[in-house]
XYZ file of C-alpha atoms in Angstrom:
461
model
C -23.129 9.328 7.376
C -20.712 10.896 4.936
C -20.338 13.881 7.115
C -19.233 11.500 9.998
C -16.756 9.904 7.699
C -15.377 13.397 6.641
C -15.056 14.139 10.336
C -12.740 11.172 10.724
C -10.398 12.028 7.848
C -6.951 13.426 8.415
C -7.559 16.258 6.062
C -10.518 17.480 8.136
C -8.539 17.032 11.519
C -5.454 18.779 10.063
C -7.443 21.697 8.669
C -9.303 22.036 12.070
C -6.057 22.064 13.775
C -4.661 24.671 11.395
C -7.665 27.012 11.763
C -7.549 26.498 15.535
C -4.003 27.644 15.580
C -4.739 30.415 13.269
C -7.744 31.365 15.422
C -5.805 31.290 18.616
C -3.158 33.592 16.998
C -5.840 35.968 15.796
C -7.479 35.998 19.181
C -4.154 36.818 20.876
C -3.344 39.615 18.267
C -6.893 41.079 18.716
C -6.409 41.046 22.529
C -3.157 42.821 22.166
C -4.448 45.404 19.812
C -7.437 46.029 22.253
C -5.236 46.452 25.242
C -2.772 48.615 23.252
C -5.483 50.841 21.727
C -7.167 51.233 25.154
C -3.752 52.189 26.828
C -2.860 54.580 24.171
C -6.349 56.338 24.294
C -6.147 56.698 28.131
C -2.501 57.965 27.833
C -3.465 60.610 25.252
C -6.508 61.720 27.318
C -4.306 62.180 30.632
C -1.672 64.002 28.577
C -4.425 66.421 27.271
C -5.876 67.275 30.714
C -2.306 67.768 32.029
C -1.507 70.127 29.203
C -4.775 72.098 29.601
C -4.206 72.384 33.359
C -0.863 74.033 32.636
C -2.351 76.329 30.069
C -5.136 77.453 32.476
C -2.523 78.344 35.150
C -0.938 80.806 32.737
C -4.304 82.681 32.199
C -5.417 85.851 34.127
C -8.543 85.413 36.457
C -10.779 87.039 33.989
C -9.532 85.095 31.008
C -9.806 81.954 33.059
C -13.439 82.713 33.928
C -14.257 83.318 30.271
C -12.481 80.077 29.309
C -14.439 78.097 31.792
C -17.786 79.732 30.826
C -17.166 78.777 27.166
C -16.269 75.138 27.849
C -18.297 72.257 26.758
C -20.461 70.547 29.384
C -21.459 66.855 28.996
C -22.033 66.939 25.324
C -20.671 64.062 23.072
C -17.031 64.179 23.576
C -17.426 67.123 25.975
C -14.491 68.689 27.873
C -16.130 70.355 30.941
C -14.151 72.790 33.247
C -15.082 73.604 36.838
C -13.915 76.403 39.017
C -14.018 75.716 42.830
C -13.377 78.216 45.663
C -10.946 77.676 48.556
C -13.964 76.319 50.475
C -14.499 73.519 47.738
C -17.797 75.069 46.582
C -18.464 75.304 42.837
C -18.257 78.788 41.397
C -18.393 78.310 37.673
C -18.380 75.673 35.001
C -20.104 72.204 34.748
C -22.246 70.922 37.561
C -19.660 68.549 39.019
C -19.023 68.201 42.796
C -15.733 68.713 44.223
C -13.658 65.449 44.306
C -12.509 65.304 47.854
C -10.382 62.111 47.455
C -8.794 63.379 44.191
C -4.993 63.950 44.096
C -3.911 67.689 43.386
C -1.935 68.181 40.303
C -2.152 64.500 39.042
C -4.445 62.977 36.589
C -7.239 60.583 37.704
C -10.405 59.031 36.531
C -13.583 60.689 37.798
C -16.986 58.857 37.699
C -19.727 61.264 37.533
C -23.423 60.288 37.884
C -25.874 61.665 35.346
C -29.395 60.745 34.341
C -29.344 57.396 36.258
C -26.112 56.421 34.757
C -22.543 57.028 35.386
C -20.226 58.967 33.066
C -16.411 58.570 33.130
C -14.229 61.442 32.882
C -10.338 61.873 32.558
C -9.640 64.682 35.040
C -6.983 66.621 36.781
C -7.524 69.022 39.837
C -5.110 72.010 39.983
C -4.756 74.547 42.728
C -4.569 78.210 41.473
C -2.299 80.913 43.020
C -5.596 82.588 44.366
C -6.299 79.400 46.500
C -9.060 78.416 44.139
C -9.202 75.140 42.348
C -9.864 74.246 38.580
C -10.945 70.867 37.397
C -10.113 69.986 33.838
C -11.934 67.027 32.499
C -12.405 65.093 29.222
C -15.196 62.597 28.457
C -14.172 58.902 28.025
C -17.186 58.371 25.755
C -15.301 58.530 22.424
C -12.567 56.022 23.795
C -15.385 53.791 25.166
C -17.137 53.867 21.767
C -13.889 52.922 20.069
C -13.286 50.163 22.526
C -16.808 48.774 21.840
C -16.340 48.978 18.113
C -13.085 47.053 18.463
C -14.666 44.306 20.585
C -17.498 43.877 18.208
C -15.030 43.830 15.140
C -13.073 41.063 16.878
C -16.120 39.030 17.730
C -17.468 39.221 14.116
C -14.011 38.439 12.889
C -13.584 35.515 15.136
C -17.078 34.164 14.076
C -16.170 34.533 10.409
C -12.835 32.808 11.072
C -14.691 29.808 12.738
C -17.296 29.622 9.896
C -14.491 29.786 7.197
C -12.348 27.292 9.177
C -15.190 24.838 9.385
C -16.095 25.034 5.757
C -12.378 24.724 4.776
C -11.917 21.653 6.950
C -14.998 20.035 5.358
C -13.602 20.737 2.066
C -10.282 19.330 2.853
C -11.901 16.404 4.602
C -14.044 15.707 1.453
C -10.894 15.798 -0.787
C -9.133 13.341 1.666
C -12.255 11.083 1.509
C -12.246 11.163 -2.215
C -8.623 10.063 -2.167
C -9.247 7.292 0.249
C -12.239 6.032 -1.667
C -10.135 6.036 -4.922
C -7.321 4.164 -3.180
C -9.797 1.788 -1.409
C -11.520 0.874 -4.684
C -8.232 0.126 -6.300
C -7.152 -1.986 -3.472
C -10.409 -3.948 -3.614
C -10.026 -4.558 -7.340
C -6.375 -5.830 -6.591
C -7.732 -8.103 -3.792
C -10.408 -9.520 -6.329
C -7.333 -10.629 -8.338
C -6.788 -7.797 -10.884
C -2.922 -7.586 -10.470
C -2.637 -5.035 -13.216
C -4.611 -2.457 -11.133
C -2.475 0.363 -9.627
C -3.206 2.829 -6.886
C -4.013 6.352 -8.316
C -1.346 8.826 -8.525
C -3.133 11.934 -10.073
C -5.078 14.073 -7.688
C -3.352 12.643 -4.630
C -1.856 14.852 -2.078
C 1.887 15.167 -1.627
C 1.903 13.115 1.645
C 0.311 10.142 -0.244
C 1.960 10.459 -3.543
C 5.218 8.986 -2.331
C 3.483 6.108 -0.539
C 1.332 5.362 -3.639
C 4.450 5.287 -5.832
C 6.154 2.874 -3.503
C 3.102 0.629 -3.232
C 2.826 0.661 -7.010
C 6.426 -0.453 -7.329
C 5.706 -3.217 -4.887
C 2.594 -4.229 -6.995
C 4.705 -4.337 -10.163
C 7.102 -6.760 -8.241
C 4.195 -8.806 -7.053
C 2.535 -8.998 -10.368
C 5.909 -10.138 -11.959
C 6.368 -12.954 -9.310
C 2.882 -13.920 -9.556
C 3.057 -14.346 -13.324
C 6.188 -16.357 -12.862
C 4.511 -18.433 -10.233
C 1.431 -18.996 -12.462
C 3.685 -20.381 -15.211
C 6.172 -22.235 -13.192
C 3.982 -25.453 -12.780
C 3.350 -25.717 -16.472
C 7.138 -24.966 -17.222
C 8.179 -27.581 -14.587
C 5.799 -30.304 -16.020
C 6.825 -29.665 -19.583
C 10.504 -29.417 -18.865
C 10.663 -32.478 -16.534
C 8.330 -34.749 -18.587
C 11.115 -35.895 -20.912
C 13.694 -36.853 -18.286
C 10.975 -38.446 -16.048
C 9.682 -40.392 -19.149
C 13.283 -41.506 -19.901
C 13.632 -42.646 -16.230
C 10.534 -44.616 -16.422
C 11.427 -46.156 -19.724
C 14.849 -47.087 -18.528
C 13.567 -48.707 -15.441
C 10.977 -50.754 -17.438
C 13.798 -51.844 -19.747
C 15.994 -52.758 -16.940
C 13.144 -54.937 -15.471
C 12.644 -56.676 -18.834
C 16.223 -56.891 -20.301
C 18.612 -56.768 -17.293
C 20.031 -60.325 -17.256
C 23.325 -59.538 -15.647
C 24.762 -57.149 -13.050
C 26.752 -55.171 -15.754
C 23.483 -54.728 -17.745
C 21.674 -53.528 -14.669
C 24.397 -51.188 -13.787
C 24.267 -49.652 -17.235
C 20.566 -49.027 -16.946
C 21.066 -47.522 -13.324
C 23.701 -45.012 -14.752
C 21.296 -43.914 -17.242
C 18.658 -43.376 -14.605
C 21.167 -41.711 -12.282
C 22.156 -39.222 -15.089
C 18.476 -38.246 -15.685
C 17.867 -37.808 -11.845
C 20.866 -35.638 -11.618
C 19.576 -33.588 -14.415
C 16.359 -33.092 -12.485
C 18.229 -32.151 -9.286
C 20.267 -29.581 -11.121
C 17.182 -27.892 -12.366
C 15.549 -27.797 -8.991
C 18.802 -26.585 -7.379
C 18.972 -23.703 -9.865
C 15.206 -22.882 -9.004
C 15.899 -22.944 -5.289
C 18.860 -20.659 -5.629
C 16.851 -18.075 -7.546
C 14.108 -18.227 -4.916
C 16.717 -17.835 -2.180
C 18.178 -14.686 -3.821
C 14.714 -13.138 -4.515
C 13.895 -13.650 -0.796
C 17.030 -11.553 -0.021
C 18.396 -14.272 2.320
C 21.981 -13.821 1.459
C 22.278 -9.941 1.638
C 23.511 -10.060 5.306
C 26.577 -12.080 4.202
C 27.817 -9.371 1.735
C 31.762 -8.906 1.910
C 34.284 -6.935 -0.187
C 34.922 -8.767 -3.399
C 37.874 -8.167 -5.793
C 36.000 -8.275 -9.135
C 39.273 -8.562 -11.088
C 40.460 -11.622 -9.306
C 37.043 -13.275 -9.509
C 36.898 -12.759 -13.342
C 40.411 -14.181 -13.643
C 39.263 -17.296 -11.743
C 36.278 -17.671 -13.948
C 38.285 -17.286 -17.192
C 40.774 -19.841 -16.051
C 37.917 -22.282 -15.243
C 36.422 -22.036 -18.737
C 39.705 -21.721 -20.629
C 40.096 -25.631 -21.214
C 36.454 -25.637 -22.600
C 37.083 -22.711 -24.927
C 40.301 -24.417 -26.232
C 38.358 -27.709 -26.671
C 35.765 -26.093 -28.694
C 38.285 -23.972 -30.807
C 36.992 -20.616 -29.432
C 39.481 -17.828 -28.616
C 38.859 -16.481 -25.022
C 40.289 -12.981 -24.504
C 40.931 -11.562 -20.992
C 43.360 -9.067 -19.391
C 43.671 -8.817 -15.609
C 43.788 -5.199 -14.185
C 46.756 -4.327 -11.964
C 44.754 -2.451 -9.387
C 42.171 -3.759 -6.971
C 38.494 -3.228 -8.186
C 36.406 -4.024 -5.172
C 32.607 -4.213 -4.691
C 30.247 -5.234 -1.931
C 28.531 -8.474 -2.538
C 28.420 -12.418 -2.301
C 31.523 -13.747 -3.982
C 30.000 -17.119 -4.804
C 26.885 -15.612 -6.334
C 28.921 -13.078 -8.442
C 31.237 -15.919 -9.519
C 28.178 -17.871 -10.623
C 26.791 -14.982 -12.519
C 30.086 -14.469 -14.396
C 30.296 -18.186 -14.970
C 26.789 -18.279 -16.524
C 27.639 -15.270 -18.873
C 30.892 -16.911 -19.990
C 29.250 -20.370 -20.369
C 26.442 -18.959 -22.360
C 28.848 -17.186 -24.677
C 31.014 -20.296 -25.275
C 27.777 -22.326 -25.863
C 26.412 -20.143 -28.540
C 29.760 -19.207 -30.224
C 30.835 -21.437 -33.151
C 34.369 -22.797 -33.403
C 36.797 -20.027 -34.568
C 34.756 -17.445 -32.918
C 35.887 -15.030 -30.184
C 34.467 -14.462 -26.582
C 35.754 -11.345 -24.836
C 35.693 -10.947 -21.080
C 36.321 -7.331 -19.993
C 36.284 -5.429 -16.623
C 34.537 -2.098 -17.442
C 34.762 1.097 -15.386
C 32.473 3.934 -14.779
C 30.348 2.145 -13.765
C 32.543 -0.834 -12.609
C 31.161 -4.163 -13.977
C 31.616 -7.351 -15.917
C 31.074 -7.363 -19.762
C 31.082 -10.537 -21.877
C 30.919 -10.222 -25.637
C 30.735 -12.923 -28.171
C 30.532 -13.484 -31.929
C 27.863 -16.089 -31.805
C 24.393 -16.252 -33.406
C 23.023 -13.300 -31.256
C 19.453 -12.809 -30.002
C 16.627 -11.296 -32.002
C 15.584 -7.973 -30.917
C 12.105 -9.123 -30.052
C 13.518 -11.645 -27.589
C 15.948 -9.486 -25.715
C 13.608 -8.715 -22.879
C 12.054 -12.127 -22.760
C 15.301 -14.323 -22.367
C 15.552 -13.293 -18.731
C 12.462 -15.298 -17.869
C 12.841 -18.812 -16.410
C 12.727 -21.587 -18.918
C 12.837 -19.232 -21.800
C 15.324 -19.959 -24.493
C 15.651 -18.188 -27.859
C 14.226 -19.929 -30.967
C 17.810 -20.041 -32.518
C 19.147 -21.906 -29.551
C 16.717 -24.853 -29.041
C 19.340 -27.283 -30.256
C 21.863 -26.422 -27.475
C 21.778 -28.096 -24.030
C 20.457 -26.119 -21.135
C 17.314 -25.360 -19.089
C 16.651 -21.606 -19.993
C 17.545 -20.746 -16.278
C 21.015 -19.183 -16.580
C 20.145 -15.678 -17.631
C 17.160 -15.666 -15.045
C 19.709 -16.741 -12.421
C 22.053 -13.816 -13.407
C 18.971 -11.458 -13.424
C 18.094 -12.430 -9.778
C 21.876 -12.159 -8.725
C 21.854 -8.560 -10.279
C 18.659 -7.636 -8.328
C 20.112 -8.901 -5.142
C 23.186 -6.766 -5.558
C 21.213 -3.707 -6.809
C 23.333 -3.955 -10.060
C 22.308 -3.211 -13.661
C 21.918 -6.183 -16.061
C 21.833 -5.375 -19.672
C 21.793 -7.484 -22.718
C 22.450 -6.104 -26.303
C 22.653 -7.851 -29.636
C 22.986 -6.635 -33.153
C 22.223 -10.122 -34.678
C 25.812 -11.186 -35.157
C 26.792 -11.564 -31.688
C 25.728 -10.570 -28.123
C 27.078 -8.238 -25.438
C 26.040 -8.712 -21.869
C 26.891 -6.262 -18.961
C 26.515 -6.466 -15.303
C 27.496 -3.387 -13.608
C 27.590 -1.702 -10.112
C 27.072 1.964 -9.231
C 28.165 1.520 -5.547
C 31.752 0.224 -5.400
C 34.718 0.124 -3.016
C 38.166 1.251 -3.858
C 37.620 1.870 -7.602
C 39.404 4.205 -9.906
C 36.875 5.869 -12.238
C 39.647 7.474 -14.380
C 39.714 4.522 -16.713
C 36.584 3.939 -18.853
C 37.349 0.529 -20.203
C 40.058 -2.137 -19.574
C 41.021 -3.435 -22.964
C 40.696 -7.204 -23.512
C 43.760 -8.911 -25.038
C 44.681 -12.339 -26.063
C 45.170 -14.666 -23.155
């Protein structure tokens, strides 16, 4: 059963394809070597019989006769010589009949029967000045033995290649199967509810490593969202219990004590204020969900960040003056543009300034700056700050620092800014030294910015 599973894996199929390609290339190379070796051997044999024929023409009749008598016959690798008279009758040399159809003065292949089998000779028939003929031959047995050895070598080599290829394919397939089993088991644990489980990245092939990293990043995001969803019901119930209790109590009092239109109106205004508070909270939650669903990314336009910050500062300047807080800001002269949703970025800047003003005592300073390289928004205050252990937790919905529970708010502002930052692929950083807080929202991809300036100084408004 496991062998059938290995056969279906991509590793096994890729390995088989690779070895099939390699085997085809080896077969083509072997065929080329065989044909080239065979051609070279025949060419060398024909050159030898041609050279030997020319040499015999230069000998005297007596020397020629002695040379023919001393020639080898049909021994292994023999080179028989035959002398024929003008009447084509053999006079000396090996027992070979006159080849009537053979060309004169040109090499040819002669098939000579011997002991119930045929022997191939590379031959050339040459006419002597005396009218006699001399047949020079060379046995093809050596070349045939070489060709046979080459064929056997190629066959055994191809068989070894096939065996090694199948073994390699099984090994690769087993490796792929182990990777698939590990990933499958991890996915099954995730499906059973273990959201902390991640796909294995060690021992995974390169083609799966990138995919597993992407899936693990997706699982990190899903785990974060699921943890938020698991706590949202408890948070909503806890956070809305007080205003709903007030609504119920106010309505009961209105039923018992409202003895005039003015008294009833007063009770209704209290109820309306509490209901508006509930609506504001749910509106903030819906906006966070909308941004996390990436529904507004298609509406991104070019936004002048300097002009946007100026509008936000002007909006909060009366509140700062009312609370006795100095609000510092200096508008840059050039255009500092980014791609994004203007209303969402304005809301993020407004939340940062509002938080700074909320937790800065009278006589304190809130500084709004447009930073460069990377371009972004930085809001600094001289308030109570955030404890180091809470810096990473204040981004969560409904989470408010222990030092700030006496301030109005729902604990959604920084969570909203965090969602806006993720929507715009921006960095959102919070830093505090215990005597104040510095919040930065920055972009790495901007439009029309001048990176030569590191920081635009803030001055008194």
